[in-house]
Amino acid sequence: MTPSVTEASLEREVAAYAALETWALADRWRIYMRLRQEAPVFAVGNSLLVSRYDDICDVLLDHDRVRNGAPSRGVPSDVLERLTRHERAMLDDIVNWEERWLTSANGVRHADLRSLGTRVFAPRAIREMRDRIQEIVNEMLSRMAPRSTVEFISGFAYQLPLTVISEILDIPVEMRQPLHETWRGMMPARTGLAWRTQLPLGLESAHAHFMSMKRQVKSLLDFRDGAQTTEIMTNLLAARADGADEDDILVLIQILVSAGHQTTEDLLGNGVHALLTHPEQWDRLCEDPGLAPAAVEEILRYSSPSQDIERFADSQFTLRGVPVDPDQHLTLLLGSANRDSSVFRDPETFDITRDDAKAHVAFGRGPHFCLGAALSRMEGAIALEWLARRFPNLRLVDDTPRWIPSTHLLGLEALHLALGPDRGV
Ligand code: HEM
């Protein structure tokens, strides 16, 4: 049951949020505001939530005192003690896999791994993909057009980024959907705070999907070995041939596939939802589709697909007077930073013409800044531009869309839309 605002303590609200209670997830913006105002560094379970923009940026740039690591390493000791030996072994497999993620790496290892993808995802290389992305967008919109209503998430929002990242990685068509489904099965481990505290809930299934992902990316890599393929696949195959650890390569492919489509899917779904629930903003975009890149920045700020990222303390320090011990888990609330009134004017207002949106931290900050930022910006802008050009009468069919139960991700499970007439390409 939703507590009234006055009676609920901050502790209770944050606990409900961390436990994925539906009302608290829907009300996360107000909870973030309370955190920023009342307790900008706040302990929940074994994690410290950091909610203010400046503090989050400081932590992200502080490599002396803070490091990246496998998210599932943050499981509290009392939860670990409850796990059976079999459950513990499954969790270890997941931690070992996550430990190899680019987002978990530090220093030289991070720079080396990241260098395998920097050129391919650089803004200049991405600009060269514009025509192809526009072609994919319009093909997908044409496929949707004959239907009067569509489920936008499965019909478009994940298909577009999955197709684009699959072309970059040279993933055969028949391998794409299974990879997407396997990633979906790994999602319990991406629910954020709840995953670590509610274990072993969902562990068996998440573990099976982690292991299946490993097999699938290995068969992809082997399939492309010796064949002419795309630049990044060639780099990855060459790295393996030069003696790089195969698991590092497999994990890099997995993170490119998953980060390469989940978050952009959420950007598109959240964006269309925000625009249609603020019809005057949708009308502005339809009047001037050239506003699409600015709309993307505002969507990233207002409904950031990655609501939080995680770090571990490397030494002892204090943050806003709160002591932080070595190995302390930190949850950096990007979604809160992006609504911080010390940076954004009138932060709770969705306005695609605002001039301060680009200060958002939706792609993180520092050396781990999103590798796919230029790609997702371009996919988002082209998709919104052509949706507005072709379907200006777009509207929500269902005003209670289903959100993914997660503190970490903000995204829709389904979004039903009425398209209206197609104005054509
Ligand atoms: C709207 C879309 C996207 C959002 C909101 C987003 C968000 C983020 C964030 C917040 C980080 C920083 C993680 C950290 O510091 O711990 C990150 C890193 C990363 N993103 Fe994205 N991302 C998006 C799209 C993409 C795409 C399309 C790709 C595909 C290439 C991608 C690949 C990556 C990779 C590989 C990293 C790790 C970078 C590193 O650790 O050096 N992302 N992303």
CSV table of C-alpha atoms and ligand atoms in Angstrom, one decimal:
chain,number,residue,atom,x,y,z
A,1,MET,CA,0.0,0.0,0.0
A,2,THR,CA,1.2,3.5,-0.8
A,3,PRO,CA,2.0,5.4,2.4
A,4,SER,CA,1.0,9.1,2.5
A,5,VAL,CA,3.9,11.4,1.9
A,6,THR,CA,3.9,12.8,5.4
A,7,GLU,CA,3.8,9.6,7.3
A,8,ALA,CA,6.5,7.7,5.4
A,9,SER,CA,10.0,7.9,6.7
A,10,LEU,CA,12.8,8.2,4.2
A,11,GLU,CA,14.1,4.9,5.4
A,12,ARG,CA,10.8,3.2,4.7
A,13,GLU,CA,10.5,4.8,1.2
A,14,VAL,CA,14.0,3.9,0.2
A,15,ALA,CA,13.5,0.3,1.5
A,16,ALA,CA,10.3,0.0,-0.6
A,17,TYR,CA,12.2,1.4,-3.6
A,18,ALA,CA,15.1,-1.1,-3.1
A,19,ALA,CA,12.6,-3.9,-2.8
A,20,LEU,CA,11.0,-3.0,-6.1
A,21,GLU,CA,7.6,-2.1,-4.7
A,22,THR,CA,5.6,-0.8,-7.6
A,23,TRP,CA,4.4,2.4,-5.9
A,24,ALA,CA,8.0,3.3,-4.9
A,25,LEU,CA,9.4,2.7,-8.3
A,26,ALA,CA,6.7,4.9,-9.9
A,27,ASP,CA,7.5,7.5,-7.2
A,28,ARG,CA,11.2,7.3,-7.5
A,29,TRP,CA,11.6,11.0,-8.6
A,30,ARG,CA,10.1,12.2,-5.3
A,31,ILE,CA,12.2,9.7,-3.3
A,32,TYR,CA,15.3,10.9,-5.1
A,33,MET,CA,14.4,14.5,-4.3
A,34,ARG,CA,14.0,13.6,-0.6
A,35,LEU,CA,17.4,11.9,-0.7
A,36,ARG,CA,19.1,14.9,-2.3
A,37,GLN,CA,17.6,17.2,0.2
A,38,GLU,CA,17.6,15.2,3.4
A,39,ALA,CA,20.4,12.6,3.1
A,40,PRO,CA,22.5,12.9,-0.1
A,41,VAL,CA,24.6,9.9,1.0
A,42,PHE,CA,22.2,7.3,2.5
A,43,ALA,CA,22.8,3.7,3.5
A,44,VAL,CA,20.4,1.0,2.3
A,45,GLY,CA,21.4,-2.6,3.0
A,46,ASN,CA,25.1,-2.7,2.4
A,47,SER,CA,25.2,0.1,-0.2
A,48,LEU,CA,25.5,3.9,0.1
A,49,LEU,CA,23.1,5.7,-2.2
A,50,VAL,CA,24.7,8.9,-3.7
A,51,SER,CA,22.0,11.2,-5.1
A,52,ARG,CA,23.5,14.7,-5.8
A,53,TYR,CA,24.9,15.6,-9.2
A,54,ASP,CA,28.2,17.1,-7.9
A,55,ASP,CA,28.9,14.2,-5.6
A,56,ILE,CA,28.3,11.6,-8.3
A,57,CYS,CA,30.6,13.4,-10.7
A,58,ASP,CA,33.3,13.7,-8.1
A,59,VAL,CA,33.0,9.9,-7.3
A,60,LEU,CA,33.1,9.0,-11.0
A,61,LEU,CA,36.3,11.0,-11.5
A,62,ASP,CA,38.0,9.9,-8.3
A,63,HIS,CA,40.2,6.9,-9.4
A,64,ASP,CA,42.4,7.1,-6.4
A,65,ARG,CA,39.7,6.3,-3.9
A,66,VAL,CA,37.0,4.5,-6.0
A,67,ARG,CA,37.2,1.5,-8.3
A,68,ASN,CA,34.8,-0.4,-10.6
A,69,GLY,CA,34.0,-4.0,-10.0
A,70,ALA,CA,31.5,-6.8,-10.7
A,71,PRO,CA,28.1,-5.6,-9.5
A,72,SER,CA,27.3,-9.0,-8.0
A,73,ARG,CA,30.3,-8.7,-5.8
A,74,GLY,CA,28.2,-6.3,-3.7
A,75,VAL,CA,26.1,-9.1,-2.3
A,76,PRO,CA,25.8,-8.5,1.5
A,77,SER,CA,27.6,-11.0,3.8
A,78,ASP,CA,24.4,-12.1,5.6
A,79,VAL,CA,22.9,-13.0,2.2
A,80,LEU,CA,26.0,-14.9,1.2
A,81,GLU,CA,25.8,-16.9,4.4
A,82,ARG,CA,22.3,-18.0,3.6
A,83,LEU,CA,23.3,-19.5,0.2
A,84,THR,CA,23.9,-23.2,-0.2
A,85,ARG,CA,27.1,-24.4,-1.7
A,86,HIS,CA,25.5,-24.9,-5.0
A,87,GLU,CA,24.0,-21.4,-5.0
A,88,ARG,CA,27.3,-20.0,-4.0
A,89,ALA,CA,29.0,-21.7,-6.9
A,90,MET,CA,26.4,-20.3,-9.3
A,91,LEU,CA,26.9,-16.8,-7.9
A,92,ASP,CA,30.6,-17.2,-8.2
A,93,ASP,CA,30.2,-18.0,-11.9
A,94,ILE,CA,28.2,-14.9,-12.4
A,95,VAL,CA,30.7,-12.7,-10.5
A,96,ASN,CA,33.6,-14.2,-12.5
A,97,TRP,CA,31.8,-13.3,-15.7
A,98,GLU,CA,30.8,-9.8,-14.6
A,99,GLU,CA,34.3,-9.2,-13.3
A,100,ARG,CA,35.5,-9.3,-16.9
A,101,TRP,CA,33.0,-6.7,-18.1
A,102,LEU,CA,34.5,-3.6,-19.4
A,103,THR,CA,32.5,-1.7,-16.9
A,104,SER,CA,34.1,-3.7,-14.1
A,105,ALA,CA,37.7,-3.1,-15.3
A,106,ASN,CA,40.2,-0.6,-14.0
A,107,GLY,CA,43.4,1.1,-15.1
A,108,VAL,CA,45.5,-0.4,-17.8
A,109,ARG,CA,43.3,-3.5,-18.2
A,110,HIS,CA,40.3,-1.2,-18.8
A,111,ALA,CA,42.2,1.0,-21.3
A,112,ASP,CA,43.4,-2.1,-23.2
A,113,LEU,CA,40.0,-3.7,-23.5
A,114,ARG,CA,38.3,-0.5,-24.4
A,115,SER,CA,40.8,0.3,-27.1
A,116,LEU,CA,39.4,-2.7,-29.1
A,117,GLY,CA,36.2,-0.8,-29.7
A,118,THR,CA,37.1,2.9,-29.5
A,119,ARG,CA,37.6,3.5,-33.2
A,120,VAL,CA,34.5,1.6,-34.3
A,121,PHE,CA,32.3,3.6,-31.9
A,122,ALA,CA,33.9,7.0,-32.3
A,123,PRO,CA,31.5,9.8,-33.3
A,124,ARG,CA,33.1,10.1,-36.8
A,125,ALA,CA,32.7,6.4,-37.6
A,126,ILE,CA,29.1,6.5,-36.3
A,127,ARG,CA,28.3,9.4,-38.6
A,128,GLU,CA,29.2,7.2,-41.5
A,129,MET,CA,26.4,4.9,-40.4
A,130,ARG,CA,23.7,7.5,-40.6
A,131,ASP,CA,22.2,6.5,-44.0
A,132,ARG,CA,22.1,2.8,-43.1
A,133,ILE,CA,20.4,3.6,-39.7
A,134,GLN,CA,17.8,5.8,-41.5
A,135,GLU,CA,17.1,3.0,-43.9
A,136,ILE,CA,16.6,0.5,-41.1
A,137,VAL,CA,14.3,2.9,-39.2
A,138,ASN,CA,12.1,3.5,-42.3
A,139,GLU,CA,11.9,-0.2,-43.2
A,140,MET,CA,10.8,-0.9,-39.6
A,141,LEU,CA,8.3,1.9,-39.6
A,142,SER,CA,6.9,0.8,-43.0
A,143,ARG,CA,6.4,-2.7,-41.6
A,144,MET,CA,4.5,-1.3,-38.7
A,145,ALA,CA,2.4,1.1,-40.8
A,146,PRO,CA,-0.4,-1.2,-42.0
A,147,ARG,CA,-1.4,-1.9,-38.4
A,148,SER,CA,-3.6,0.5,-36.6
A,149,THR,CA,-2.1,-0.3,-33.1
A,150,VAL,CA,1.3,-1.7,-32.3
A,151,GLU,CA,3.2,-2.8,-29.2
A,152,PHE,CA,6.1,-0.4,-29.7
A,153,ILE,CA,8.8,-2.1,-27.5
A,154,SER,CA,8.7,-5.5,-29.3
A,155,GLY,CA,7.7,-4.0,-32.7
A,156,PHE,CA,10.4,-1.3,-32.9
A,157,ALA,CA,12.2,-0.2,-29.8
A,158,TYR,CA,14.5,-3.2,-29.3
A,159,GLN,CA,14.5,-4.3,-32.9
A,160,LEU,CA,16.2,-1.1,-34.1
A,161,PRO,CA,19.3,-1.2,-31.8
A,162,LEU,CA,19.5,-4.9,-31.9
A,163,THR,CA,19.7,-4.8,-35.7
A,164,VAL,CA,22.2,-2.0,-35.7
A,165,ILE,CA,24.6,-3.5,-33.1
A,166,SER,CA,24.2,-6.9,-34.9
A,167,GLU,CA,25.3,-5.4,-38.2
A,168,ILE,CA,28.3,-3.8,-36.5
A,169,LEU,CA,29.2,-7.1,-34.9
A,170,ASP,CA,28.3,-9.2,-37.9
A,171,ILE,CA,25.8,-11.3,-36.0
A,172,PRO,CA,23.8,-13.6,-38.4
A,173,VAL,CA,20.1,-12.9,-38.4
A,174,GLU,CA,19.2,-16.2,-36.9
A,175,MET,CA,21.5,-15.6,-33.8
A,176,ARG,CA,20.0,-12.2,-32.9
A,177,GLN,CA,16.7,-13.1,-31.3
A,178,PRO,CA,18.2,-15.9,-29.2
A,179,LEU,CA,20.9,-13.5,-28.0
A,180,HIS,CA,18.2,-11.0,-27.1
A,181,GLU,CA,16.2,-13.6,-25.2
A,182,THR,CA,19.3,-14.8,-23.3
A,183,TRP,CA,20.1,-11.3,-22.3
A,184,ARG,CA,16.5,-10.9,-21.0
A,185,GLY,CA,17.0,-14.0,-18.9
A,186,MET,CA,20.1,-12.4,-17.4
A,187,MET,CA,18.1,-9.4,-16.3
A,188,PRO,CA,17.3,-10.5,-12.7
A,189,ALA,CA,21.0,-9.8,-12.1
A,190,ARG,CA,20.4,-6.2,-13.4
A,191,THR,CA,17.5,-5.3,-11.1
A,192,GLY,CA,19.9,-3.4,-8.9
A,193,LEU,CA,19.6,-3.4,-5.2
A,194,ALA,CA,16.9,-6.1,-5.1
A,195,TRP,CA,19.1,-8.7,-6.9
A,196,ARG,CA,21.8,-8.6,-4.2
A,197,THR,CA,19.5,-8.7,-1.2
A,198,GLN,CA,16.8,-11.1,-2.4
A,199,LEU,CA,19.1,-13.9,-3.5
A,200,PRO,CA,18.8,-16.8,-4.2
A,201,LEU,CA,15.6,-15.6,-5.8
A,202,GLY,CA,16.1,-15.8,-9.6
A,203,LEU,CA,19.6,-17.1,-9.2
A,204,GLU,CA,19.1,-20.5,-10.9
A,205,SER,CA,17.6,-19.0,-14.0
A,206,ALA,CA,19.9,-16.0,-14.2
A,207,HIS,CA,22.9,-18.4,-13.9
A,208,ALA,CA,21.6,-20.7,-16.8
A,209,HIS,CA,21.2,-17.6,-19.0
A,210,PHE,CA,24.7,-16.3,-18.1
A,211,MET,CA,26.2,-19.7,-19.1
A,212,SER,CA,24.1,-19.8,-22.3
A,213,MET,CA,25.2,-16.3,-23.3
A,214,LYS,CA,28.8,-17.5,-23.0
A,215,ARG,CA,28.1,-20.4,-25.3
A,216,GLN,CA,26.3,-18.2,-27.8
A,217,VAL,CA,29.0,-15.6,-28.1
A,218,LYS,CA,31.6,-18.3,-28.4
A,219,SER,CA,29.8,-19.9,-31.3
A,220,LEU,CA,29.5,-16.5,-32.9
A,221,LEU,CA,33.2,-15.8,-32.6
A,222,ASP,CA,34.1,-19.2,-33.9
A,223,PHE,CA,31.6,-18.9,-36.8
A,224,ARG,CA,33.2,-15.6,-37.9
A,225,ASP,CA,36.8,-16.9,-37.4
A,226,GLY,CA,38.6,-17.0,-40.8
A,227,ALA,CA,35.9,-15.3,-42.7
A,228,GLN,CA,35.8,-11.7,-43.9
A,229,THR,CA,33.9,-9.7,-41.3
A,230,THR,CA,33.3,-6.3,-39.8
A,231,GLU,CA,36.1,-4.1,-38.3
A,232,ILE,CA,35.3,-4.8,-34.7
A,233,MET,CA,34.9,-8.6,-35.2
A,234,THR,CA,38.2,-8.6,-37.1
A,235,ASN,CA,39.8,-6.7,-34.1
A,236,LEU,CA,38.4,-9.2,-31.6
A,237,LEU,CA,39.4,-12.2,-33.6
A,238,ALA,CA,42.9,-10.8,-34.1
A,239,ALA,CA,43.1,-10.1,-30.3
A,240,ARG,CA,42.2,-13.8,-29.6
A,241,ALA,CA,44.8,-15.0,-32.2
A,242,ASP,CA,47.4,-12.8,-30.5
A,243,GLY,CA,46.8,-14.6,-27.2
A,244,ALA,CA,44.3,-12.4,-25.5
A,245,ASP,CA,42.2,-14.3,-23.0
A,246,GLU,CA,39.2,-15.7,-24.9
A,247,ASP,CA,36.8,-15.0,-22.0
A,248,ASP,CA,37.6,-11.3,-22.1
A,249,ILE,CA,36.7,-11.3,-25.8
A,250,LEU,CA,33.5,-13.2,-25.3
A,251,VAL,CA,32.5,-10.8,-22.5
A,252,LEU,CA,33.2,-7.8,-24.6
A,253,ILE,CA,30.9,-9.1,-27.4
A,254,GLN,CA,28.3,-9.8,-24.8
A,255,ILE,CA,28.4,-6.3,-23.3
A,256,LEU,CA,28.3,-4.7,-26.7
A,257,VAL,CA,25.2,-6.7,-27.6
A,258,SER,CA,23.5,-6.1,-24.3
A,259,ALA,CA,24.5,-2.5,-23.6
A,260,GLY,CA,24.1,-1.9,-27.4
A,261,HIS,CA,20.4,-2.6,-27.4
A,262,GLN,CA,18.8,-2.7,-23.9
A,263,THR,CA,19.5,1.0,-23.1
A,264,THR,CA,18.7,2.3,-26.5
A,265,GLU,CA,15.4,0.3,-26.4
A,266,ASP,CA,14.7,2.1,-23.1
A,267,LEU,CA,15.6,5.4,-24.6
A,268,LEU,CA,13.1,4.9,-27.4
A,269,GLY,CA,10.3,3.5,-25.2
A,270,ASN,CA,10.8,6.1,-22.4
A,271,GLY,CA,11.1,8.8,-25.0
A,272,VAL,CA,7.9,8.0,-26.9
A,273,HIS,CA,6.1,7.6,-23.5
A,274,ALA,CA,7.4,11.0,-22.2
A,275,LEU,CA,6.5,12.8,-25.5
A,276,LEU,CA,3.0,11.3,-25.7
A,277,THR,CA,2.2,12.0,-22.0
A,278,HIS,CA,3.3,15.6,-22.7
A,279,PRO,CA,1.4,16.2,-25.9
A,280,GLU,CA,2.5,19.8,-26.3
A,281,GLN,CA,6.1,18.4,-26.5
A,282,TRP,CA,5.1,15.8,-29.1
A,283,ASP,CA,3.4,18.6,-31.2
A,284,ARG,CA,6.5,20.7,-31.0
A,285,LEU,CA,8.6,17.8,-32.4
A,286,CYS,CA,6.0,17.1,-35.1
A,287,GLU,CA,6.1,20.8,-36.1
A,288,ASP,CA,9.9,20.8,-36.2
A,289,PRO,CA,11.4,17.2,-36.5
A,290,GLY,CA,14.8,18.9,-36.5
A,291,LEU,CA,14.4,19.1,-32.7
A,292,ALA,CA,14.9,15.3,-32.5
A,293,PRO,CA,18.5,15.4,-31.3
A,294,ALA,CA,17.5,17.9,-28.6
A,295,ALA,CA,14.6,15.7,-27.6
A,296,VAL,CA,17.0,12.8,-27.2
A,297,GLU,CA,19.1,14.7,-24.7
A,298,GLU,CA,16.0,15.7,-22.7
A,299,ILE,CA,14.8,12.1,-22.7
A,300,LEU,CA,18.2,11.0,-21.5
A,301,ARG,CA,18.0,13.5,-18.7
A,302,TYR,CA,14.4,13.2,-17.7
A,303,SER,CA,14.0,9.4,-17.9
A,304,SER,CA,17.6,8.0,-18.0
A,305,PRO,CA,17.7,4.4,-19.1
A,306,SER,CA,20.5,3.6,-16.6
A,307,GLN,CA,19.1,5.0,-13.4
A,308,ASP,CA,22.2,4.0,-11.4
A,309,ILE,CA,25.8,2.7,-11.7
A,310,GLU,CA,27.9,1.1,-9.1
A,311,ARG,CA,31.4,1.5,-7.7
A,312,PHE,CA,33.4,0.2,-4.7
A,313,ALA,CA,35.5,2.3,-2.4
A,314,ASP,CA,39.3,1.6,-2.6
A,315,SER,CA,40.2,3.4,0.6
A,316,GLN,CA,38.8,5.1,3.6
A,317,PHE,CA,37.2,8.6,3.1
A,318,THR,CA,34.2,10.6,3.9
A,319,LEU,CA,31.4,11.7,1.6
A,320,ARG,CA,29.2,14.5,2.8
A,321,GLY,CA,30.4,13.6,6.3
A,322,VAL,CA,29.4,9.9,5.9
A,323,PRO,CA,32.3,7.6,6.5
A,324,VAL,CA,33.1,5.3,3.6
A,325,ASP,CA,35.2,2.2,4.3
A,326,PRO,CA,37.4,0.2,1.8
A,327,ASP,CA,35.2,-2.1,-0.3
A,328,GLN,CA,32.1,-0.2,0.5
A,329,HIS,CA,29.5,-0.6,-2.3
A,330,LEU,CA,28.3,2.7,-3.8
A,331,THR,CA,25.1,3.2,-5.8
A,332,LEU,CA,25.4,6.4,-7.9
A,333,LEU,CA,21.9,7.5,-8.7
A,334,LEU,CA,22.3,9.0,-12.2
A,335,GLY,CA,18.5,9.4,-12.5
A,336,SER,CA,18.6,11.6,-9.5
A,337,ALA,CA,21.6,13.6,-10.6
A,338,ASN,CA,19.7,14.4,-13.8
A,339,ARG,CA,16.9,16.0,-11.8
A,340,ASP,CA,19.2,18.0,-9.5
A,341,SER,CA,18.0,21.6,-9.3
A,342,SER,CA,21.5,22.9,-8.7
A,343,VAL,CA,22.2,22.0,-12.3
A,344,PHE,CA,18.9,21.9,-14.2
A,345,ARG,CA,16.3,24.7,-14.2
A,346,ASP,CA,12.9,23.4,-13.2
A,347,PRO,CA,14.2,19.8,-13.3
A,348,GLU,CA,10.9,18.0,-13.0
A,349,THR,CA,9.6,19.6,-16.2
A,350,PHE,CA,10.0,17.7,-19.5
A,351,ASP,CA,11.0,20.3,-22.1
A,352,ILE,CA,12.7,19.3,-25.4
A,353,THR,CA,13.8,22.8,-26.0
A,354,ARG,CA,15.6,23.4,-22.7
A,355,ASP,CA,19.2,24.5,-23.1
A,356,ASP,CA,20.7,22.7,-20.1
A,357,ALA,CA,19.7,19.1,-20.9
A,358,LYS,CA,23.1,18.2,-22.3
A,359,ALA,CA,24.7,18.5,-18.9
A,360,HIS,CA,23.0,15.1,-18.0
A,361,VAL,CA,25.1,12.2,-16.8
A,362,ALA,CA,22.9,9.5,-18.4
A,363,PHE,CA,26.1,8.1,-20.1
A,364,GLY,CA,28.2,8.4,-17.0
A,365,ARG,CA,31.4,10.4,-16.7
A,366,GLY,CA,35.2,9.8,-16.9
A,367,PRO,CA,37.0,6.9,-18.4
A,368,HIS,CA,34.0,4.6,-18.4
A,369,PHE,CA,31.8,7.1,-20.3
A,370,CYS,CA,29.5,5.2,-22.5
A,371,LEU,CA,31.3,3.8,-25.5
A,372,GLY,CA,28.0,3.7,-27.5
A,373,ALA,CA,26.9,7.3,-26.7
A,374,ALA,CA,27.3,8.6,-30.3
A,375,LEU,CA,25.6,5.5,-31.7
A,376,SER,CA,22.5,5.6,-29.4
A,377,ARG,CA,22.2,9.4,-29.9
A,378,MET,CA,22.0,8.9,-33.6
A,379,GLU,CA,19.6,5.9,-33.4
A,380,GLY,CA,17.4,7.8,-31.0
A,381,ALA,CA,17.4,11.0,-33.1
A,382,ILE,CA,16.7,9.3,-36.4
A,383,ALA,CA,13.9,7.2,-34.9
A,384,LEU,CA,12.1,10.1,-33.2
A,385,GLU,CA,12.5,12.3,-36.3
A,386,TRP,CA,10.9,9.8,-38.6
A,387,LEU,CA,8.2,8.8,-36.1
A,388,ALA,CA,7.2,12.4,-35.9
A,389,ARG,CA,7.4,12.9,-39.6
A,390,ARG,CA,5.5,9.8,-40.5
A,391,PHE,CA,3.0,9.4,-37.6
A,392,PRO,CA,2.1,12.8,-36.2
A,393,ASN,CA,-1.2,11.4,-34.9
A,394,LEU,CA,0.6,8.8,-32.7
A,395,ARG,CA,-1.0,8.3,-29.3
A,396,LEU,CA,-1.0,6.0,-26.3
A,397,VAL,CA,-3.6,3.3,-26.3
A,398,ASP,CA,-3.0,2.3,-22.7
A,399,ASP,CA,-2.2,4.9,-20.1
A,400,THR,CA,-0.9,2.4,-17.6
A,401,PRO,CA,2.2,1.0,-19.4
A,402,ARG,CA,4.2,-1.8,-17.7
A,403,TRP,CA,7.6,-0.7,-16.4
A,404,ILE,CA,10.5,-3.1,-15.9
A,405,PRO,CA,10.7,-3.9,-12.2
A,406,SER,CA,14.3,-2.6,-11.6
A,407,THR,CA,16.0,0.2,-9.7
A,408,HIS,CA,18.9,0.0,-12.1
A,409,LEU,CA,17.1,0.2,-15.4
A,410,LEU,CA,14.2,2.5,-16.4
A,411,GLY,CA,12.4,1.0,-19.3
A,412,LEU,CA,9.0,-0.3,-20.4
A,413,GLU,CA,8.1,-3.9,-20.9
A,414,ALA,CA,5.3,-2.9,-23.3
A,415,LEU,CA,3.9,0.3,-24.8
A,416,HIS,CA,0.8,0.1,-26.9
A,417,LEU,CA,0.4,2.8,-29.5
A,418,ALA,CA,-2.2,3.8,-32.1
A,419,LEU,CA,-0.2,4.9,-35.1
A,420,GLY,CA,-2.7,7.0,-37.1
A,421,PRO,CA,-2.2,7.5,-40.8
A,422,ASP,CA,1.3,7.2,-42.3
A,423,ARG,CA,2.5,10.4,-44.0
A,424,GLY,CA,5.2,8.3,-45.8
A,425,VAL,CA,8.9,8.8,-46.3
B,1,HEM,C1,20.6,5.4,-24.4
B,1,HEM,C2,21.5,4.5,-24.5
B,1,HEM,C3,22.6,4.2,-23.5
B,1,HEM,C4,22.8,4.6,-22.2
B,1,HEM,C5,21.8,5.4,-21.4
B,1,HEM,C6,24.0,4.1,-21.8
B,1,HEM,C7,24.5,4.3,-20.5
B,1,HEM,C8,25.8,3.9,-20.1
B,1,HEM,C9,26.4,4.3,-18.9
B,1,HEM,C10,25.7,5.1,-17.8
B,1,HEM,C11,27.7,3.8,-18.9
B,1,HEM,C12,28.7,4.0,-17.8
B,1,HEM,C13,28.9,2.8,-16.9
B,1,HEM,C14,29.8,3.0,-15.7
B,1,HEM,O1,30.5,4.1,-15.7
B,1,HEM,O2,29.8,2.2,-14.9
B,1,HEM,C15,27.8,3.1,-20.1
B,1,HEM,C16,29.0,2.4,-20.5
B,1,HEM,C17,29.0,1.6,-21.6
B,1,HEM,N1,28.2,1.6,-22.7
B,1,HEM,FE1,26.4,2.5,-22.8
B,1,HEM,N2,24.6,3.4,-22.8
B,1,HEM,C18,23.8,3.4,-23.9
B,1,HEM,C19,24.0,2.9,-25.1
B,1,HEM,C20,25.0,2.1,-25.5
B,1,HEM,C21,25.2,1.5,-26.7
B,1,HEM,C22,24.4,1.6,-28.0
B,1,HEM,C23,26.4,0.7,-26.7
B,1,HEM,C24,27.0,-0.1,-27.7
B,1,HEM,C25,28.1,0.0,-28.3
B,1,HEM,C26,26.9,0.9,-25.3
B,1,HEM,C27,28.1,0.4,-24.8
B,1,HEM,C28,28.6,0.7,-23.6
B,1,HEM,C29,29.9,0.1,-23.1
B,1,HEM,C30,30.7,-0.9,-23.9
B,1,HEM,C31,30.1,0.7,-21.9
B,1,HEM,C32,31.3,0.4,-21.0
B,1,HEM,C33,32.3,1.5,-21.2
B,1,HEM,C34,33.5,1.4,-20.2
B,1,HEM,O3,33.4,0.8,-19.2
B,1,HEM,O4,34.6,1.9,-20.6
B,1,HEM,N3,26.1,1.8,-24.6
B,1,HEM,N4,26.7,3.2,-20.9
